[in-house]
Short mmCIF file of C-alpha atoms and ligand atoms in Angstrom, two decimals:
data_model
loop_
_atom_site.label_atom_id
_atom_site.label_comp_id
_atom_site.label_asym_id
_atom_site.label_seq_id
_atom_site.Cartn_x
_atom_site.Cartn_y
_atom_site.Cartn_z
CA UNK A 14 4.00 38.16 4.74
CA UNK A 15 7.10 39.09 2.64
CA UNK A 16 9.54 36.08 1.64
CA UNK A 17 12.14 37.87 3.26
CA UNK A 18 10.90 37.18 6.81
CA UNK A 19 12.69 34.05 8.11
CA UNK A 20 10.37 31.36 9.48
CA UNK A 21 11.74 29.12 11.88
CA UNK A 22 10.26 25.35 13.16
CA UNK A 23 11.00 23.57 16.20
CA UNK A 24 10.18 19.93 15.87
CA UNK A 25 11.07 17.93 12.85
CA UNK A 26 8.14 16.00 13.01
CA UNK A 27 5.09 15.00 10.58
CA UNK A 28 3.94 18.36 11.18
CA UNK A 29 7.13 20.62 11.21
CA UNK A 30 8.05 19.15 8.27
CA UNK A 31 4.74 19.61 6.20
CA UNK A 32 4.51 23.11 7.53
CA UNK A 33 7.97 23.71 6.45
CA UNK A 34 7.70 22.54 2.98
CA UNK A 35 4.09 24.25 2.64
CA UNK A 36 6.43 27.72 3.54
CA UNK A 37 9.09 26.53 0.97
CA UNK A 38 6.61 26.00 -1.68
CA UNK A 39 4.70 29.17 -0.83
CA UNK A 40 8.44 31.27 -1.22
CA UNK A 41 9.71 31.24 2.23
CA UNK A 42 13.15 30.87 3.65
CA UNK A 43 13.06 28.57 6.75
CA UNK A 44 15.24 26.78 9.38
CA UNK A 45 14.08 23.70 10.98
CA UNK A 46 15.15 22.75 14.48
CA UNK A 47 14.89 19.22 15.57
CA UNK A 48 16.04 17.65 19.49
CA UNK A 49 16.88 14.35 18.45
CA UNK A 50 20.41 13.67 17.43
CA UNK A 51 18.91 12.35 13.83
CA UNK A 52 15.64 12.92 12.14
CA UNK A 53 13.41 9.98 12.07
CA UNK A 54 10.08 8.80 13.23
CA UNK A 55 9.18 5.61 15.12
CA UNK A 56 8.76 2.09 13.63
CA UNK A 57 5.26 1.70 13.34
CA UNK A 58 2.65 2.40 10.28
CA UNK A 59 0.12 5.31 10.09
CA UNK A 60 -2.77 5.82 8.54
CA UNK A 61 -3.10 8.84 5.87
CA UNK A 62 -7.13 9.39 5.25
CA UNK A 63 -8.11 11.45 2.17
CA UNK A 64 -8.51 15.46 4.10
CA UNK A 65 -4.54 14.44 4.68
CA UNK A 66 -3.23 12.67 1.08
CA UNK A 67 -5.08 15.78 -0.70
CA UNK A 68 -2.39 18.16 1.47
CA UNK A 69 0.52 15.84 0.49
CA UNK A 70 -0.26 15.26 -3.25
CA UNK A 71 -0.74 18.94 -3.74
CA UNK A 72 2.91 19.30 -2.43
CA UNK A 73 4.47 17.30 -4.87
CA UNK A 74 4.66 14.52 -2.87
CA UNK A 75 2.51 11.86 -5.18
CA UNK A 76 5.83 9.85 -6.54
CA UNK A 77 6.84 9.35 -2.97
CA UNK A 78 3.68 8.32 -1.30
CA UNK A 79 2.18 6.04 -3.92
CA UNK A 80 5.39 4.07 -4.51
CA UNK A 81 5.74 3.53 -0.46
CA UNK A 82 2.23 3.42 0.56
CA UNK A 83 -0.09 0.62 0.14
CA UNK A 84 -3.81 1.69 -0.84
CA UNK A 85 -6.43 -0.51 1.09
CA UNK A 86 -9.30 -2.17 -0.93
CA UNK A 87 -11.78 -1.37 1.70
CA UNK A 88 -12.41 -0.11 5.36
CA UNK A 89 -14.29 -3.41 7.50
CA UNK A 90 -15.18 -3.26 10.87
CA UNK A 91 -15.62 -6.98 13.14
CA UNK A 92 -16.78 -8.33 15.85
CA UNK A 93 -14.41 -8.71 18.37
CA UNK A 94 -15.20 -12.62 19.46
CA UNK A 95 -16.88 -13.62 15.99
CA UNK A 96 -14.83 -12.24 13.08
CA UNK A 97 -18.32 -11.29 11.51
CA UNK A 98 -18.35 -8.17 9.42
CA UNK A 99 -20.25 -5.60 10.95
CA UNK A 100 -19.67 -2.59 8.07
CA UNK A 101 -17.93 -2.46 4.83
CA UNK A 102 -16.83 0.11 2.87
CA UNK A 103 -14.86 -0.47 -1.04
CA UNK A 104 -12.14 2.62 -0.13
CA UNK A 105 -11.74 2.42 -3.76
CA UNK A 106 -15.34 3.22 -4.44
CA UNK A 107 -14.67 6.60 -2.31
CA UNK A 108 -12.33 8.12 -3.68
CA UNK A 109 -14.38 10.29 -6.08
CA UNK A 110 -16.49 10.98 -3.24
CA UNK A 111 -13.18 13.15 -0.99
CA UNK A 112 -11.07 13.46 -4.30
CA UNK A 113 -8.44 11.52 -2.86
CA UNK A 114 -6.89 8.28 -1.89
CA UNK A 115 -6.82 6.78 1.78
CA UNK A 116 -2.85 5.49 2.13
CA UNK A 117 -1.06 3.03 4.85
CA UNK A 118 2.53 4.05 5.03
CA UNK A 119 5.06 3.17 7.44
CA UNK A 120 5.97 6.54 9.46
CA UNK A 121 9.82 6.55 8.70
CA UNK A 122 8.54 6.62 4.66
CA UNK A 123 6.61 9.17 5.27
CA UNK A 124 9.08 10.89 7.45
CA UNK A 125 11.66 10.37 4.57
CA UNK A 126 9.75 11.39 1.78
CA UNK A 127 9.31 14.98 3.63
CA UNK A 128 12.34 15.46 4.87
CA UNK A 129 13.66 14.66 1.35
CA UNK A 130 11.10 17.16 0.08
CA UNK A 131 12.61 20.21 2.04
CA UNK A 132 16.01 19.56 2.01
CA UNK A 133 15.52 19.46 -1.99
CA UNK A 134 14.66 23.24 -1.46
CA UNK A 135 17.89 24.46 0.86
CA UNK A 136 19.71 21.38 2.60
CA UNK A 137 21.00 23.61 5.05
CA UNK A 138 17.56 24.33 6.81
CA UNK A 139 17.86 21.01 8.85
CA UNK A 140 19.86 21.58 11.91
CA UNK A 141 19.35 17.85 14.59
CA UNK A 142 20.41 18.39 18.15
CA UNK A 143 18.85 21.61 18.99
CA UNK A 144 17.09 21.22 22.27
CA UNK A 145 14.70 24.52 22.06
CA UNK A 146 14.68 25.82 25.76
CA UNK A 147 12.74 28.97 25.29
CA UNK A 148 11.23 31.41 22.70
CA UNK A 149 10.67 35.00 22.94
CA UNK A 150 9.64 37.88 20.82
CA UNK A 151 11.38 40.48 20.22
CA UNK A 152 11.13 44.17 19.21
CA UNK A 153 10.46 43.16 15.34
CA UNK A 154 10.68 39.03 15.17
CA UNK A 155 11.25 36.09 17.22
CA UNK A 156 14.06 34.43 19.04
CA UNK A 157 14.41 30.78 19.89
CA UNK A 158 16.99 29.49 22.57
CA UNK A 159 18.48 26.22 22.74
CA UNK A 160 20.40 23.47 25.12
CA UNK A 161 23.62 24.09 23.13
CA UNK A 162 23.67 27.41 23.59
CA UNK A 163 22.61 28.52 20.36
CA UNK A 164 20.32 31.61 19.54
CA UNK A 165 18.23 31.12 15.98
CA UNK A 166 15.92 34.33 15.19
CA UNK A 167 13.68 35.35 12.76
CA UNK A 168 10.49 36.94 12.12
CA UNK A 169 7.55 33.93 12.50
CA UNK A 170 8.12 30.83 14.75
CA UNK A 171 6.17 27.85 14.94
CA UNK A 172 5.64 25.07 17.88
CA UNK A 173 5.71 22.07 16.21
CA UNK A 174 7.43 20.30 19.21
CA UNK A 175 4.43 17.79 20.11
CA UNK A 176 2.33 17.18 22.72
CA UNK A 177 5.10 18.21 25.53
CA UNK A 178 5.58 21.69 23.53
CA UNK A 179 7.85 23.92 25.07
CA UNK A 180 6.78 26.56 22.80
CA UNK A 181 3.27 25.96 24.52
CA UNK A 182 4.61 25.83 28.01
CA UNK A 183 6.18 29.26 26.78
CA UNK A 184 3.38 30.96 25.90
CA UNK A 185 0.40 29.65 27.93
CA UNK A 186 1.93 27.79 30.78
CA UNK A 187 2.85 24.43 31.64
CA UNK A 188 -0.01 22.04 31.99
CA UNK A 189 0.27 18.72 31.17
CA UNK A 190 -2.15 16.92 28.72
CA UNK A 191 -4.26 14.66 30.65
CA UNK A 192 -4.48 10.83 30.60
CA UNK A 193 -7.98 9.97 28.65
CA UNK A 194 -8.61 6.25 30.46
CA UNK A 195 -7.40 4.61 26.90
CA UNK A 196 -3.87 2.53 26.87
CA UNK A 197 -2.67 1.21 22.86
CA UNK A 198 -0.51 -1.06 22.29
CA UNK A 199 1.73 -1.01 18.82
CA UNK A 200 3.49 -3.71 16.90
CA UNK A 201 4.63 -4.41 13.11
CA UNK A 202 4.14 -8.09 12.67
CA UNK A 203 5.84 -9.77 8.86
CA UNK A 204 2.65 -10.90 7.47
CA UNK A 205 3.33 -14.46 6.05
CA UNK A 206 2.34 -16.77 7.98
CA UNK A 207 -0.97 -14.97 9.46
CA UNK A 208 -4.49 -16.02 8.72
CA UNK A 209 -5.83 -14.10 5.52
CA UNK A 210 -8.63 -12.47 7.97
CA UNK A 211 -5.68 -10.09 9.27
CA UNK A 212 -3.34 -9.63 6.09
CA UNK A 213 -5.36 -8.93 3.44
CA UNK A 214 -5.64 -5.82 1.57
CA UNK A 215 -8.50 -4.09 3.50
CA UNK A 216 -7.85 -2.04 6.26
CA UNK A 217 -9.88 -3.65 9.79
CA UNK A 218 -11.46 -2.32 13.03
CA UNK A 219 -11.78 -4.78 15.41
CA UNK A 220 -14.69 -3.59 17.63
CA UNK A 221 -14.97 -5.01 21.39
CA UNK A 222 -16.11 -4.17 24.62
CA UNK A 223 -14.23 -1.01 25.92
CA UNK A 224 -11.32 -2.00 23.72
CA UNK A 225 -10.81 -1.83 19.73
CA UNK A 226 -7.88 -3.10 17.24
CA UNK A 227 -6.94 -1.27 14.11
CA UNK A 228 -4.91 -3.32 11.75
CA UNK A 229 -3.52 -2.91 8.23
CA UNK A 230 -0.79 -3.64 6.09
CA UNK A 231 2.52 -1.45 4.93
CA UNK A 232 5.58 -2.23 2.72
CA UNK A 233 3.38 -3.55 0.08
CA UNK A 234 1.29 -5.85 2.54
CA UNK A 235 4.76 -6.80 4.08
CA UNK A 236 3.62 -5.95 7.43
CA UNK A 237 0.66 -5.67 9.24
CA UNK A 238 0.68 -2.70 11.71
CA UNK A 239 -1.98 -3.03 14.70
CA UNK A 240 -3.17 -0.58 17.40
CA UNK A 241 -5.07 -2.55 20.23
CA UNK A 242 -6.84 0.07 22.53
CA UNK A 243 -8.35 -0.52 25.79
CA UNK A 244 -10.23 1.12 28.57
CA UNK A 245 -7.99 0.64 31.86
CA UNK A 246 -5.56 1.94 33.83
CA UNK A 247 -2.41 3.64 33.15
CA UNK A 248 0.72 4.58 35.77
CA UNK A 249 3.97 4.67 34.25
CA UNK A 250 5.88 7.54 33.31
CA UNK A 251 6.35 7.82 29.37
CA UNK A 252 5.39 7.58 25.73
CA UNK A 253 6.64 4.33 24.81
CA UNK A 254 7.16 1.70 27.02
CA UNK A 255 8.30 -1.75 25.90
CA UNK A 256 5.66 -4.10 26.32
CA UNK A 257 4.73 -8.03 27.25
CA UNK A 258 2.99 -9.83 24.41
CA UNK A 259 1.57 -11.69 27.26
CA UNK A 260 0.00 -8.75 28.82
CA UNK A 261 -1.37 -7.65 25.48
CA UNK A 262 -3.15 -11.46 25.24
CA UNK A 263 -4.37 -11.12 28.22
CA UNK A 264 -5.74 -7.90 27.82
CA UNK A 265 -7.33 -9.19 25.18
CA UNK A 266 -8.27 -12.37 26.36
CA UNK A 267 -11.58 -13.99 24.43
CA UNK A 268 -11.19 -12.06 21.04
CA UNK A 269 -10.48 -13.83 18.03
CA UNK A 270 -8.55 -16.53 17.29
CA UNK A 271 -6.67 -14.53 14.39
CA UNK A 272 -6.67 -11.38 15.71
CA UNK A 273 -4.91 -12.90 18.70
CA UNK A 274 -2.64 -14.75 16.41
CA UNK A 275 -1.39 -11.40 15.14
CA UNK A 276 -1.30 -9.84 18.35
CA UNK A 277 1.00 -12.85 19.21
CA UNK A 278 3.06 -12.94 16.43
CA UNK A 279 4.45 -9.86 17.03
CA UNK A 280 8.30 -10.07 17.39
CA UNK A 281 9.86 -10.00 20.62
CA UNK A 282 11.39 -6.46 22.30
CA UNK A 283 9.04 -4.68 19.07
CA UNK A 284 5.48 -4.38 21.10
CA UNK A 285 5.28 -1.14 22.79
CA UNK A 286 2.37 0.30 24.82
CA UNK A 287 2.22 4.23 26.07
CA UNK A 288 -0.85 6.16 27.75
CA UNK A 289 -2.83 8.45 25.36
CA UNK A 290 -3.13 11.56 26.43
CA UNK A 291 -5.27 14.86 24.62
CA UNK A 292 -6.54 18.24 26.30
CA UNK A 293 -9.60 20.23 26.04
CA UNK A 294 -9.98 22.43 22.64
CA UNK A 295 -8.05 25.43 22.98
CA UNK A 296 -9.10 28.96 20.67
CA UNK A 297 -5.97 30.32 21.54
CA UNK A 298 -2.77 29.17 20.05
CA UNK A 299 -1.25 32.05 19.09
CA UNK A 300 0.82 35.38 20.13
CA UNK A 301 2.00 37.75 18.47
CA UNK A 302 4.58 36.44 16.04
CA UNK A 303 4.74 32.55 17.47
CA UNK A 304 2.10 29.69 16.66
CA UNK A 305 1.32 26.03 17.61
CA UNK A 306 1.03 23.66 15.01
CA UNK A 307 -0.54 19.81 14.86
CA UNK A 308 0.02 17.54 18.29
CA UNK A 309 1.28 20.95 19.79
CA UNK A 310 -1.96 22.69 19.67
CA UNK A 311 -4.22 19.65 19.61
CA UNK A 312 -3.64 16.46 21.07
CA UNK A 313 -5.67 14.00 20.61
CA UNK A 314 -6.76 10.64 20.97
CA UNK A 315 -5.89 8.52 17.92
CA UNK A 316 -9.68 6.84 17.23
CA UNK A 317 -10.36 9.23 14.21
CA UNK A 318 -6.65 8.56 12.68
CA UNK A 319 -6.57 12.02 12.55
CA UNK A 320 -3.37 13.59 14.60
CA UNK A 321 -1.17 13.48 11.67
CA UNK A 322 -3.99 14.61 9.41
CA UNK A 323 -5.08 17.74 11.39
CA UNK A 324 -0.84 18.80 11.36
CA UNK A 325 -1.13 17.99 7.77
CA UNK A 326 -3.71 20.86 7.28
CA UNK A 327 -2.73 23.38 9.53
CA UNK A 328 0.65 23.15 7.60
CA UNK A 329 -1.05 24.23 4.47
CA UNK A 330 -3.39 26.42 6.09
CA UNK A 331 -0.54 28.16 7.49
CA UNK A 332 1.47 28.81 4.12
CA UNK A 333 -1.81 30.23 2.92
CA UNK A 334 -2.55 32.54 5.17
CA UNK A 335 1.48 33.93 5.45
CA UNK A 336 1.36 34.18 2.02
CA UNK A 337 -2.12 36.78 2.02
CA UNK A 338 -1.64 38.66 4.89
CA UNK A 339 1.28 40.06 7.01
CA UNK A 340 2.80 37.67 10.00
CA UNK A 341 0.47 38.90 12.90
CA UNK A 342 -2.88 39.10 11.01
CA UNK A 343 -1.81 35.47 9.43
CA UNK A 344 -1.19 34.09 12.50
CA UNK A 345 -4.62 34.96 13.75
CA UNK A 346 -6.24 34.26 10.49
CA UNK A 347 -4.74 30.55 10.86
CA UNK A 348 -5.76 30.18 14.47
CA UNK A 349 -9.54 31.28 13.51
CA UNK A 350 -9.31 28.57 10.86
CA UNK A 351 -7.74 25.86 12.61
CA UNK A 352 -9.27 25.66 16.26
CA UNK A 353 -12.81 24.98 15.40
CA UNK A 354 -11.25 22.11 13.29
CA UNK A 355 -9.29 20.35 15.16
CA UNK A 356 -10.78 21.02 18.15
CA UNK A 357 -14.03 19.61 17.50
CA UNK A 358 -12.11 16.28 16.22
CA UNK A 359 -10.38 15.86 19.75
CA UNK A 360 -13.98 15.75 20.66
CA UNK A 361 -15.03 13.63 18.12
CA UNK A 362 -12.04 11.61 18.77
CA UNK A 363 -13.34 10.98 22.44
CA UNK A 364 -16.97 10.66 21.69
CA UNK A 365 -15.27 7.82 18.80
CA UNK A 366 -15.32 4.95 21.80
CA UNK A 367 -19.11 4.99 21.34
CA UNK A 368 -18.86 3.48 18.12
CA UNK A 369 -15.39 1.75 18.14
CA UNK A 370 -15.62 0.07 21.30
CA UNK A 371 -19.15 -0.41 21.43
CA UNK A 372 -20.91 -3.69 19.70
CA UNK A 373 -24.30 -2.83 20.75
CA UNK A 374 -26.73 -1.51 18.10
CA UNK A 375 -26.17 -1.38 14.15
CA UNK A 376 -23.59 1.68 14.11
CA UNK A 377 -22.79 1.76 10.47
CA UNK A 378 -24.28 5.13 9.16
CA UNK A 379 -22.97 6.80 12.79
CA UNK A 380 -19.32 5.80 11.81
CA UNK A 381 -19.64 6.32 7.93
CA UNK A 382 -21.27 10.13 8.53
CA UNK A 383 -18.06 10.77 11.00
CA UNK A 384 -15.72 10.05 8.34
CA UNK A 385 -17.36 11.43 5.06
CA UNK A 386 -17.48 14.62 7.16
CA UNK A 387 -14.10 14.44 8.42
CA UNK A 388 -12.34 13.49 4.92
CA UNK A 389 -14.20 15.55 2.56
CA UNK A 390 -12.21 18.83 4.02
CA UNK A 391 -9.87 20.40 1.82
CA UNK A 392 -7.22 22.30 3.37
CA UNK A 393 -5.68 23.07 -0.13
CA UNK A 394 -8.81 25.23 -0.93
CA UNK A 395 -10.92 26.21 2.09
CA UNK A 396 -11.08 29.69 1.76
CA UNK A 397 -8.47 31.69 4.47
C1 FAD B 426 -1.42 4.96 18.85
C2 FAD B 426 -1.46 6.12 17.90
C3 FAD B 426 -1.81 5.92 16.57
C4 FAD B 426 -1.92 7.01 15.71
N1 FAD B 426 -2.31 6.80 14.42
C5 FAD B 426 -2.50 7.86 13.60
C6 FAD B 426 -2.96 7.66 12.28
O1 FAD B 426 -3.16 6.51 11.82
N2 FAD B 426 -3.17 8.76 11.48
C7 FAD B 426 -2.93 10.03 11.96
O2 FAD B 426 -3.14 11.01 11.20
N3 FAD B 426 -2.46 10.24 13.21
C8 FAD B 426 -2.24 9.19 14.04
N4 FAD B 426 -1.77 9.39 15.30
C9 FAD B 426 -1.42 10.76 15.75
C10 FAD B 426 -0.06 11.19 15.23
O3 FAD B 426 0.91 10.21 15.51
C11 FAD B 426 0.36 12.53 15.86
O4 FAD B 426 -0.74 13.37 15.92
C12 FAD B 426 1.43 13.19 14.98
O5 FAD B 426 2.55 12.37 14.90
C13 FAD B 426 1.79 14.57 15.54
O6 FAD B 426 2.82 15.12 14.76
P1 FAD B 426 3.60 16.41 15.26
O7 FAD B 426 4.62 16.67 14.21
O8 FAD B 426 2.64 17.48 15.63
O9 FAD B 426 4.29 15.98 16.63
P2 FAD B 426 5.41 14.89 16.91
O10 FAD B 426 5.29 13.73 15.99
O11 FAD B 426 5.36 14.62 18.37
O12 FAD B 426 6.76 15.63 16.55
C14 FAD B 426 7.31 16.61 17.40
C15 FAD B 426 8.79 16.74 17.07
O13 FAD B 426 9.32 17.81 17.85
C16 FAD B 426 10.52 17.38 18.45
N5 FAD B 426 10.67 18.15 19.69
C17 FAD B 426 9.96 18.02 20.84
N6 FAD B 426 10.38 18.90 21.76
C18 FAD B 426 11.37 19.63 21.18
C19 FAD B 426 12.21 20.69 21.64
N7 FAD B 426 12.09 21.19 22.88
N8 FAD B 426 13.12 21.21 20.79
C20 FAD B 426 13.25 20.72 19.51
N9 FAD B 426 12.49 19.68 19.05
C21 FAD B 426 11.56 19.16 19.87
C22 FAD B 426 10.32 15.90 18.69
O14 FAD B 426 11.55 15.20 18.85
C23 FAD B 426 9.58 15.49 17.42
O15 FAD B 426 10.45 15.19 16.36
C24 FAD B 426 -1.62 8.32 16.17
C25 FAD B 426 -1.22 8.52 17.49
C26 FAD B 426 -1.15 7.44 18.36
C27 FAD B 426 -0.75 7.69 19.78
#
């Protein structure tokens, strides 16, 4: 594609904003168009496995992420009731193994150390408050229409508006992702004070019965970020719905002592709970001059840790392929790369319950083959 074509984003998310500065990097001028009145992300940590730190140290992004992110000694997995270690894996010990580090980092760092990234490159890119309502193409680009009445155009667009993607509806329809039977529960709980089995330096799965916990610390062990996931019902309309610490006990009635001490320690009006949602692999994202891009294209369910990670390499894949081939072959060059991948994590991702909410059988090589396979991707050099 020639730098002179104009790419525009909508969504200023994890993934609009690594596409974007992928584009920047490769050459590209782009605009980046964002619904929320300011750019941010939500209070919570995330975790950054090695197929996604790769992408974001080979932007330039190593100052940002090591000096923000905490690096966890070593993966564990317990018993739910017992605390007993069921697996354990040194983290540092792998890092030669996928070339690069696993990193905890609380979302609005990470959100900041992009969005500092691109508006290094042209400051002016960022527009907040731009509701997109529609996109169209036109007789030689693409045209994006929003709430406010503005028209941006240009000659690539990219859906990176999430899991409710209007760009989607626009292109293929509007069908909802559907509810997967799994309900999570988030909190960010100040780690003095908790028992050393839930703020030490290791990241933890805490395997149960139909339900699972993932906890680990950010802010230099500050915090201690959970997930607590569990098989049951789900009927209220939204994303993120404040939640009842006493609810989340109870859900989790008979676990640990210390895992329920975190759970509980979690400060009041901060626990939130929201249904998660993902859809069946698509092959199609594309058409013509408009793509989809991460949660977009590909929900899924957050077992793997891998949403973030999977709009982390379709970013870079992205910039590769503009930058070999012109805008329509690109586009379908991307989409050949990029479906087989993600889509067979969303499956992955469901089939994940097996082995994270599961304590039956010895499970250890079954979870360690997912992730060596899953990590040892390189988006910064798969051929395109
Ligand atoms: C409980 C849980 C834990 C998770 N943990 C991890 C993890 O540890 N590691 C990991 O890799 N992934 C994790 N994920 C997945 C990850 O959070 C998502 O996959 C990722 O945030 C998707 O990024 P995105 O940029 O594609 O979409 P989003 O983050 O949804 O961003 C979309 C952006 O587009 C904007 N937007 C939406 N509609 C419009 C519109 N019409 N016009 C303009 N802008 C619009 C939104 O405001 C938003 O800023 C987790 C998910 C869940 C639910």
């Amino acid at each position: 594609m020639s730098p002179s074509e104009h790419v525009i984003i909508i969504g200023a998310g994890i993934g609009g904003l690594t596409a974007g500065l992928s584009l920047q990097r490769a050459g590209y001028r782009i605009s980046v168009y964002e619904q929320a009145p300011e750019f941010g992300e939500i209070g919570a940590g995330i975790m950054l496995t090695p197929n996604a730190t790769r992408v974001l140290l080979n932007l330039g992004l190593e100052s940002g992420l090591m000096a923000k992110g905490d690096r966890p000694t070593a993966s564990l997995y317990r018993k739910f009731d017992t605390a007993e270690i069921m697996q354990s894996t040194p983290l540092n010990d792998r890092v030669a193994t996928y070339g690069a580090p696993q990193v905890h980092i609380h979302r609005a760092d990470l959100h900041r150390t992009l969005l500092d990234a691109v508006a290094a490159y042209d400051p002016s890119c960022l527009h907040t408050s731009h509701v997109c309502e529609r996109v169209e193409q036109t007789a030689d680009g693409v045209r994006a229409v929003f709430a406010n009445g503005t028209v941006a155009e240009g000659g690539v667009l990219i859906g990176c508006d999430g899991a409710r993607s209007v760009v989607r509806a626009t292109l293929f329809g509007r069908e909802s992702p559907h509810f997967t039977g799994q309900v999570a529960w988030r909190g960010l709980v100040p780690a003095a004070g908790l028992p050393d089995t839930v703020s030490g330096p290791a990241s933890t799965v805490w395997i149960g019965p139909d339900h699972h916990v993932v906890q680990y610390g950010v802010r230099h062990g500050t915090f201690v970020n959970f997930v607590a996931v569990a098989r049951t019902k789900w009927e209220e309309e939204g994303w993120n719905i404040p939640a009842n610490v006493s609810d989340l006990l109870s859900e989790f009635d008979g676990w640990h002592p210390d895992l329920r001490a975190l759970l509980a320690a979690t400060p009041a009006g901060t626990c939130f709970k929201w249904g998660l949602f993902d859809r069946e692999p698509a092959d199609v994202w594309t058409q013509g001059r408009i793509t989809l891009l991460g949660d977009a294209a590909h929900p899924m369910l957050p077992l793997m840790a891998q949403g973030s990670a999977m709009a982390i390499e379709d970013g870079c894949v992205l910039a590769r392929c503009l930058s070999d081939l012109p805008v329509e072959k690109a586009l379908q060059r991307y989409e050949h790369m990029r479906a087989p991948r993600a889509g067979g994590i969303i499956l992955r991702s469901r089939a994940a319950a097996g082995l994270y909410q599961n304590v039956r059988g010895d499970k250890s090589a079954e979870r360690q083959a997912y992730v060596d396979s899953i990590y040892t991707y390189d988006a910064t050099t798969v051929a395109v």
